[in-house]
C-alpha positions as a printed Julia matrix, in Angstrom:
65×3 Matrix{Float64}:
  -98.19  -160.99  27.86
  -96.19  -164.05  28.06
  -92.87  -162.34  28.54
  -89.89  -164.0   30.97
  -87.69  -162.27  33.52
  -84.93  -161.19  30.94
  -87.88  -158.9   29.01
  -88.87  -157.41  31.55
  -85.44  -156.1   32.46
  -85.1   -154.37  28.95
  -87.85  -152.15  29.97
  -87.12  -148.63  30.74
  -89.17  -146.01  32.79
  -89.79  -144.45  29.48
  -91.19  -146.61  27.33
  -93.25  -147.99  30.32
  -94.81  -144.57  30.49
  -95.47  -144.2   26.87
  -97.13  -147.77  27.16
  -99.05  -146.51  30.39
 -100.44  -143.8   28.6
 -101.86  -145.38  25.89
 -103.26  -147.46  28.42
 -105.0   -144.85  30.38
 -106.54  -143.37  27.28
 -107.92  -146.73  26.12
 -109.48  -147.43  29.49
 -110.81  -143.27  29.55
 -112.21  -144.37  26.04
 -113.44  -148.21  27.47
 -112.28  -149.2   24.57
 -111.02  -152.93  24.99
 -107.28  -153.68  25.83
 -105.35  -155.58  23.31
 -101.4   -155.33  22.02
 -102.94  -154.18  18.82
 -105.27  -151.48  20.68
 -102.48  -150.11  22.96
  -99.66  -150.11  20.06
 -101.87  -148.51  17.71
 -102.72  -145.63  20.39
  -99.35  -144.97  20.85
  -98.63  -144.53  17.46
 -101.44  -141.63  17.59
 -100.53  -140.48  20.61
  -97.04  -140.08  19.95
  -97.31  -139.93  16.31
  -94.53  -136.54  15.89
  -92.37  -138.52  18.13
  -92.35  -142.11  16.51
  -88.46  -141.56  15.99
  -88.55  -141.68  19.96
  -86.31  -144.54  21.19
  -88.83  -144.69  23.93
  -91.97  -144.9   21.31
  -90.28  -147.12  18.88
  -89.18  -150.08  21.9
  -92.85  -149.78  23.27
  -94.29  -149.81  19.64
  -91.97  -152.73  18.84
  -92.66  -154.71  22.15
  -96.1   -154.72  21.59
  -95.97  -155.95  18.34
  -93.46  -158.39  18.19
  -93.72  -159.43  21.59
């Protein structure tokens, strides 16, 4: 992730964590690690809560970059 300084700083313990997650579930899996693979596990994961602020930033940073 190509992301400068100023990114970073818009990142908030809770999206982080829902990002994490999906993370951890995708290694548990070995399934391979892409933006694709982790946004589209945290749209199952947290697929009641996609109105989440939290969901929606990690969902959208992952995506759009």
């Amino acid at each position: 992730m190509d992301m400068d300084k100023g990114a970073f700083e818009e990142f908030n313990p809770e999206m982080l964590q829902v990002i994490g997650t999906a993370v951890v579930q995708l290694l548990v899996g070995q399934a391979s690690l892409s933006r694709e693979s982790i946004a589209d596990m945290v749209q199952v994961l947290y697929a009641n809560g996609l109105d989440d602020m939290a969901v929606q930033r990690a969902v959208d940073v992952l995506i759009l970059g």
